[in-house]
Amino acid sequence: ADGGGVNIQGYDKDGAVAFITQKIDRAAHKGFAPSELDSLLRQAVELDLKYMQDAGVIVDGVAGDSFYDDDEAFEYISDNLIKLYGGNDETAMRICALVDDYMDLQEAYMEQAGLVEWE
């Protein structure tokens, strides 16, 4: 899913977190307590936004020149959550699985909010 520009001006962080925590398949991530899951997802949204700013996808709240790279974003979010959360390889794998689902939901959120522009 690359080649799409993200118009981030209408991005509502709390709205995204609410959408994603509501839609996540909790049964698929029962290794995490519900409150842990919510906290991880909120951090994922914050890390995603930070990634977009660092990568130049967003500059001063508007779309920059860089494209959103799903793989880079995935790595950035996973790596940072694993660092924050600690734990063993199994925890790391669970976090990666969660971030994988998160990425799909983040995309779904942006599409339904009208924030994705395909080039």
mmCIF file with all atom_site columns, C-alpha atoms in Angstrom:
data_model
loop_
_atom_site.group_PDB
_atom_site.id
_atom_site.type_symbol
_atom_site.label_atom_id
_atom_site.label_alt_id
_atom_site.label_comp_id
_atom_site.label_asym_id
_atom_site.label_entity_id
_atom_site.label_seq_id
_atom_site.pdbx_PDB_ins_code
_atom_site.Cartn_x
_atom_site.Cartn_y
_atom_site.Cartn_z
_atom_site.occupancy
_atom_site.B_iso_or_equiv
_atom_site.pdbx_formal_charge
_atom_site.auth_seq_id
_atom_site.auth_comp_id
_atom_site.auth_asym_id
_atom_site.auth_atom_id
_atom_site.pdbx_PDB_model_num
ATOM 1   C CA . ALA A 1 1   ? 0.000   0.000   0.000  1.00 0.00 ? 1   ALA A CA 1
ATOM 2   C CA . ASP A 1 2   ? 2.582   2.561   -0.945 1.00 0.00 ? 2   ASP A CA 1
ATOM 3   C CA . GLY A 1 3   ? 2.301   5.542   -3.259 1.00 0.00 ? 3   GLY A CA 1
ATOM 4   C CA . GLY A 1 4   ? -0.483  7.049   -1.195 1.00 0.00 ? 4   GLY A CA 1
ATOM 5   C CA . GLY A 1 5   ? -0.162  10.453  0.366  1.00 0.00 ? 5   GLY A CA 1
ATOM 6   C CA . VAL A 1 6   ? -1.497  10.976  3.838  1.00 0.00 ? 6   VAL A CA 1
ATOM 7   C CA . ASN A 1 7   ? -3.432  14.136  4.528  1.00 0.00 ? 7   ASN A CA 1
ATOM 8   C CA . ILE A 1 8   ? -2.876  14.290  8.219  1.00 0.00 ? 8   ILE A CA 1
ATOM 9   C CA . GLN A 1 9   ? -4.637  17.569  8.954  1.00 0.00 ? 9   GLN A CA 1
ATOM 10  C CA . GLY A 1 10  ? -7.884  15.809  9.741  1.00 0.00 ? 10  GLY A CA 1
ATOM 11  C CA . TYR A 1 11  ? -6.157  13.137  11.798 1.00 0.00 ? 11  TYR A CA 1
ATOM 12  C CA . ASP A 1 12  ? -7.670  12.912  15.236 1.00 0.00 ? 12  ASP A CA 1
ATOM 13  C CA . LYS A 1 13  ? -5.339  10.950  17.493 1.00 0.00 ? 13  LYS A CA 1
ATOM 14  C CA . ASP A 1 14  ? -8.005  10.168  20.079 1.00 0.00 ? 14  ASP A CA 1
ATOM 15  C CA . GLY A 1 15  ? -10.446 9.242   17.338 1.00 0.00 ? 15  GLY A CA 1
ATOM 16  C CA . ALA A 1 16  ? -7.864  6.887   15.848 1.00 0.00 ? 16  ALA A CA 1
ATOM 17  C CA . VAL A 1 17  ? -7.119  5.298   19.222 1.00 0.00 ? 17  VAL A CA 1
ATOM 18  C CA . ALA A 1 18  ? -10.852 4.826   19.893 1.00 0.00 ? 18  ALA A CA 1
ATOM 19  C CA . PHE A 1 19  ? -11.436 3.310   16.432 1.00 0.00 ? 19  PHE A CA 1
ATOM 20  C CA . ILE A 1 20  ? -8.448  0.966   16.694 1.00 0.00 ? 20  ILE A CA 1
ATOM 21  C CA . THR A 1 21  ? -9.043  -0.198  20.286 1.00 0.00 ? 21  THR A CA 1
ATOM 22  C CA . GLN A 1 22  ? -12.687 -0.845  19.412 1.00 0.00 ? 22  GLN A CA 1
ATOM 23  C CA . LYS A 1 23  ? -11.937 -2.853  16.275 1.00 0.00 ? 23  LYS A CA 1
ATOM 24  C CA . ILE A 1 24  ? -8.875  -4.828  17.356 1.00 0.00 ? 24  ILE A CA 1
ATOM 25  C CA . ASP A 1 25  ? -9.456  -8.574  17.587 1.00 0.00 ? 25  ASP A CA 1
ATOM 26  C CA . ARG A 1 26  ? -8.893  -8.990  21.308 1.00 0.00 ? 26  ARG A CA 1
ATOM 27  C CA . ALA A 1 27  ? -9.143  -12.770 21.132 1.00 0.00 ? 27  ALA A CA 1
ATOM 28  C CA . ALA A 1 28  ? -6.147  -12.797 18.798 1.00 0.00 ? 28  ALA A CA 1
ATOM 29  C CA . HIS A 1 29  ? -4.083  -10.865 21.353 1.00 0.00 ? 29  HIS A CA 1
ATOM 30  C CA . LYS A 1 30  ? -5.169  -12.424 24.619 1.00 0.00 ? 30  LYS A CA 1
ATOM 31  C CA . GLY A 1 31  ? -1.523  -12.596 25.718 1.00 0.00 ? 31  GLY A CA 1
ATOM 32  C CA . PHE A 1 32  ? -2.080  -8.987  26.763 1.00 0.00 ? 32  PHE A CA 1
ATOM 33  C CA . ALA A 1 33  ? -4.507  -7.815  29.427 1.00 0.00 ? 33  ALA A CA 1
ATOM 34  C CA . PRO A 1 34  ? -7.217  -5.498  27.993 1.00 0.00 ? 34  PRO A CA 1
ATOM 35  C CA . SER A 1 35  ? -5.671  -2.439  29.642 1.00 0.00 ? 35  SER A CA 1
ATOM 36  C CA . GLU A 1 36  ? -2.216  -3.424  28.326 1.00 0.00 ? 36  GLU A CA 1
ATOM 37  C CA . LEU A 1 37  ? -3.652  -3.793  24.867 1.00 0.00 ? 37  LEU A CA 1
ATOM 38  C CA . ASP A 1 38  ? -5.266  -0.340  25.007 1.00 0.00 ? 38  ASP A CA 1
ATOM 39  C CA . SER A 1 39  ? -2.041  1.183   26.267 1.00 0.00 ? 39  SER A CA 1
ATOM 40  C CA . LEU A 1 40  ? 0.069   -0.536  23.578 1.00 0.00 ? 40  LEU A CA 1
ATOM 41  C CA . LEU A 1 41  ? -2.322  0.618   20.851 1.00 0.00 ? 41  LEU A CA 1
ATOM 42  C CA . ARG A 1 42  ? -2.299  4.209   22.098 1.00 0.00 ? 42  ARG A CA 1
ATOM 43  C CA . GLN A 1 43  ? 1.514   4.114   22.120 1.00 0.00 ? 43  GLN A CA 1
ATOM 44  C CA . ALA A 1 44  ? 1.466   2.629   18.630 1.00 0.00 ? 44  ALA A CA 1
ATOM 45  C CA . VAL A 1 45  ? -0.572  5.602   17.377 1.00 0.00 ? 45  VAL A CA 1
ATOM 46  C CA . GLU A 1 46  ? 1.849   8.030   19.036 1.00 0.00 ? 46  GLU A CA 1
ATOM 47  C CA . LEU A 1 47  ? 4.885   6.214   17.624 1.00 0.00 ? 47  LEU A CA 1
ATOM 48  C CA . ASP A 1 48  ? 3.265   6.124   14.184 1.00 0.00 ? 48  ASP A CA 1
ATOM 49  C CA . LEU A 1 49  ? 2.797   9.902   14.254 1.00 0.00 ? 49  LEU A CA 1
ATOM 50  C CA . LYS A 1 50  ? 6.366   10.339  15.464 1.00 0.00 ? 50  LYS A CA 1
ATOM 51  C CA . TYR A 1 51  ? 7.582   8.098   12.638 1.00 0.00 ? 51  TYR A CA 1
ATOM 52  C CA . MET A 1 52  ? 5.638   10.199  10.122 1.00 0.00 ? 52  MET A CA 1
ATOM 53  C CA . GLN A 1 53  ? 7.185   13.396  11.491 1.00 0.00 ? 53  GLN A CA 1
ATOM 54  C CA . ASP A 1 54  ? 10.728  11.966  11.607 1.00 0.00 ? 54  ASP A CA 1
ATOM 55  C CA . ALA A 1 55  ? 10.402  10.545  8.095  1.00 0.00 ? 55  ALA A CA 1
ATOM 56  C CA . GLY A 1 56  ? 9.045   13.805  6.675  1.00 0.00 ? 56  GLY A CA 1
ATOM 57  C CA . VAL A 1 57  ? 5.660   12.283  5.829  1.00 0.00 ? 57  VAL A CA 1
ATOM 58  C CA . ILE A 1 58  ? 4.208   15.065  7.974  1.00 0.00 ? 58  ILE A CA 1
ATOM 59  C CA . VAL A 1 59  ? 5.834   18.460  8.200  1.00 0.00 ? 59  VAL A CA 1
ATOM 60  C CA . ASP A 1 60  ? 4.274   20.944  10.630 1.00 0.00 ? 60  ASP A CA 1
ATOM 61  C CA . GLY A 1 61  ? 1.009   19.048  10.653 1.00 0.00 ? 61  GLY A CA 1
ATOM 62  C CA . VAL A 1 62  ? 0.583   18.880  6.889  1.00 0.00 ? 62  VAL A CA 1
ATOM 63  C CA . ALA A 1 63  ? 1.669   16.305  4.347  1.00 0.00 ? 63  ALA A CA 1
ATOM 64  C CA . GLY A 1 64  ? 5.383   16.477  3.566  1.00 0.00 ? 64  GLY A CA 1
ATOM 65  C CA . ASP A 1 65  ? 7.200   15.237  0.473  1.00 0.00 ? 65  ASP A CA 1
ATOM 66  C CA . SER A 1 66  ? 7.948   11.757  1.750  1.00 0.00 ? 66  SER A CA 1
ATOM 67  C CA . PHE A 1 67  ? 5.737   8.744   1.262  1.00 0.00 ? 67  PHE A CA 1
ATOM 68  C CA . TYR A 1 68  ? 4.621   6.622   4.163  1.00 0.00 ? 68  TYR A CA 1
ATOM 69  C CA . ASP A 1 69  ? 6.625   3.412   4.111  1.00 0.00 ? 69  ASP A CA 1
ATOM 70  C CA . ASP A 1 70  ? 4.599   0.640   5.745  1.00 0.00 ? 70  ASP A CA 1
ATOM 71  C CA . ASP A 1 71  ? 7.639   -1.531  6.413  1.00 0.00 ? 71  ASP A CA 1
ATOM 72  C CA . GLU A 1 72  ? 9.647   1.274   7.973  1.00 0.00 ? 72  GLU A CA 1
ATOM 73  C CA . ALA A 1 73  ? 6.701   2.353   10.085 1.00 0.00 ? 73  ALA A CA 1
ATOM 74  C CA . PHE A 1 74  ? 6.083   -1.220  11.193 1.00 0.00 ? 74  PHE A CA 1
ATOM 75  C CA . GLU A 1 75  ? 9.702   -1.646  12.272 1.00 0.00 ? 75  GLU A CA 1
ATOM 76  C CA . TYR A 1 76  ? 9.822   1.705   14.008 1.00 0.00 ? 76  TYR A CA 1
ATOM 77  C CA . ILE A 1 77  ? 6.628   1.065   15.985 1.00 0.00 ? 77  ILE A CA 1
ATOM 78  C CA . SER A 1 78  ? 7.480   -2.564  16.839 1.00 0.00 ? 78  SER A CA 1
ATOM 79  C CA . ASP A 1 79  ? 11.062  -1.815  17.871 1.00 0.00 ? 79  ASP A CA 1
ATOM 80  C CA . ASN A 1 80  ? 10.036  1.039   20.111 1.00 0.00 ? 80  ASN A CA 1
ATOM 81  C CA . LEU A 1 81  ? 7.158   -0.855  21.721 1.00 0.00 ? 81  LEU A CA 1
ATOM 82  C CA . ILE A 1 82  ? 9.450   -3.812  22.388 1.00 0.00 ? 82  ILE A CA 1
ATOM 83  C CA . LYS A 1 83  ? 11.977  -1.440  23.990 1.00 0.00 ? 83  LYS A CA 1
ATOM 84  C CA . LEU A 1 84  ? 9.287   0.214   26.092 1.00 0.00 ? 84  LEU A CA 1
ATOM 85  C CA . TYR A 1 85  ? 7.608   -3.003  27.047 1.00 0.00 ? 85  TYR A CA 1
ATOM 86  C CA . GLY A 1 86  ? 10.615  -5.237  27.481 1.00 0.00 ? 86  GLY A CA 1
ATOM 87  C CA . GLY A 1 87  ? 10.148  -8.952  27.762 1.00 0.00 ? 87  GLY A CA 1
ATOM 88  C CA . ASN A 1 88  ? 11.407  -11.953 25.889 1.00 0.00 ? 88  ASN A CA 1
ATOM 89  C CA . ASP A 1 89  ? 11.212  -13.114 22.279 1.00 0.00 ? 89  ASP A CA 1
ATOM 90  C CA . GLU A 1 90  ? 7.696   -14.368 22.776 1.00 0.00 ? 90  GLU A CA 1
ATOM 91  C CA . THR A 1 91  ? 6.562   -10.942 23.984 1.00 0.00 ? 91  THR A CA 1
ATOM 92  C CA . ALA A 1 92  ? 8.362   -9.383  21.021 1.00 0.00 ? 92  ALA A CA 1
ATOM 93  C CA . MET A 1 93  ? 6.506   -11.713 18.658 1.00 0.00 ? 93  MET A CA 1
ATOM 94  C CA . ARG A 1 94  ? 3.181   -10.844 20.268 1.00 0.00 ? 94  ARG A CA 1
ATOM 95  C CA . ILE A 1 95  ? 3.953   -7.154  19.933 1.00 0.00 ? 95  ILE A CA 1
ATOM 96  C CA . CYS A 1 96  ? 4.844   -7.599  16.246 1.00 0.00 ? 96  CYS A CA 1
ATOM 97  C CA . ALA A 1 97  ? 1.579   -9.471  15.661 1.00 0.00 ? 97  ALA A CA 1
ATOM 98  C CA . LEU A 1 98  ? -0.291  -6.660  17.397 1.00 0.00 ? 98  LEU A CA 1
ATOM 99  C CA . VAL A 1 99  ? 1.468   -3.954  15.374 1.00 0.00 ? 99  VAL A CA 1
ATOM 100 C CA . ASP A 1 100 ? 0.642   -5.908  12.214 1.00 0.00 ? 100 ASP A CA 1
ATOM 101 C CA . ASP A 1 101 ? -3.069  -5.753  13.039 1.00 0.00 ? 101 ASP A CA 1
ATOM 102 C CA . TYR A 1 102 ? -2.681  -2.169  14.200 1.00 0.00 ? 102 TYR A CA 1
ATOM 103 C CA . MET A 1 103 ? -1.296  -1.126  10.785 1.00 0.00 ? 103 MET A CA 1
ATOM 104 C CA . ASP A 1 104 ? -4.382  -2.505  9.020  1.00 0.00 ? 104 ASP A CA 1
ATOM 105 C CA . LEU A 1 105 ? -6.705  -0.731  11.431 1.00 0.00 ? 105 LEU A CA 1
ATOM 106 C CA . GLN A 1 106 ? -4.769  2.525   11.208 1.00 0.00 ? 106 GLN A CA 1
ATOM 107 C CA . GLU A 1 107 ? -5.169  2.360   7.429  1.00 0.00 ? 107 GLU A CA 1
ATOM 108 C CA . ALA A 1 108 ? -8.873  1.579   7.799  1.00 0.00 ? 108 ALA A CA 1
ATOM 109 C CA . TYR A 1 109 ? -9.244  4.527   10.182 1.00 0.00 ? 109 TYR A CA 1
ATOM 110 C CA . MET A 1 110 ? -7.509  6.906   7.780  1.00 0.00 ? 110 MET A CA 1
ATOM 111 C CA . GLU A 1 111 ? -9.576  5.663   4.841  1.00 0.00 ? 111 GLU A CA 1
ATOM 112 C CA . GLN A 1 112 ? -12.905 6.055   6.619  1.00 0.00 ? 112 GLN A CA 1
ATOM 113 C CA . ALA A 1 113 ? -11.801 9.476   7.886  1.00 0.00 ? 113 ALA A CA 1
ATOM 114 C CA . GLY A 1 114 ? -10.938 10.452  4.288  1.00 0.00 ? 114 GLY A CA 1
ATOM 115 C CA . LEU A 1 115 ? -7.253  11.009  5.037  1.00 0.00 ? 115 LEU A CA 1
ATOM 116 C CA . VAL A 1 116 ? -5.627  8.836   2.410  1.00 0.00 ? 116 VAL A CA 1
ATOM 117 C CA . GLU A 1 117 ? -4.973  10.241  -1.037 1.00 0.00 ? 117 GLU A CA 1
ATOM 118 C CA . TRP A 1 118 ? -3.825  7.785   -3.651 1.00 0.00 ? 118 TRP A CA 1
ATOM 119 C CA . GLU A 1 119 ? -1.455  9.212   -6.217 1.00 0.00 ? 119 GLU A CA 1
#
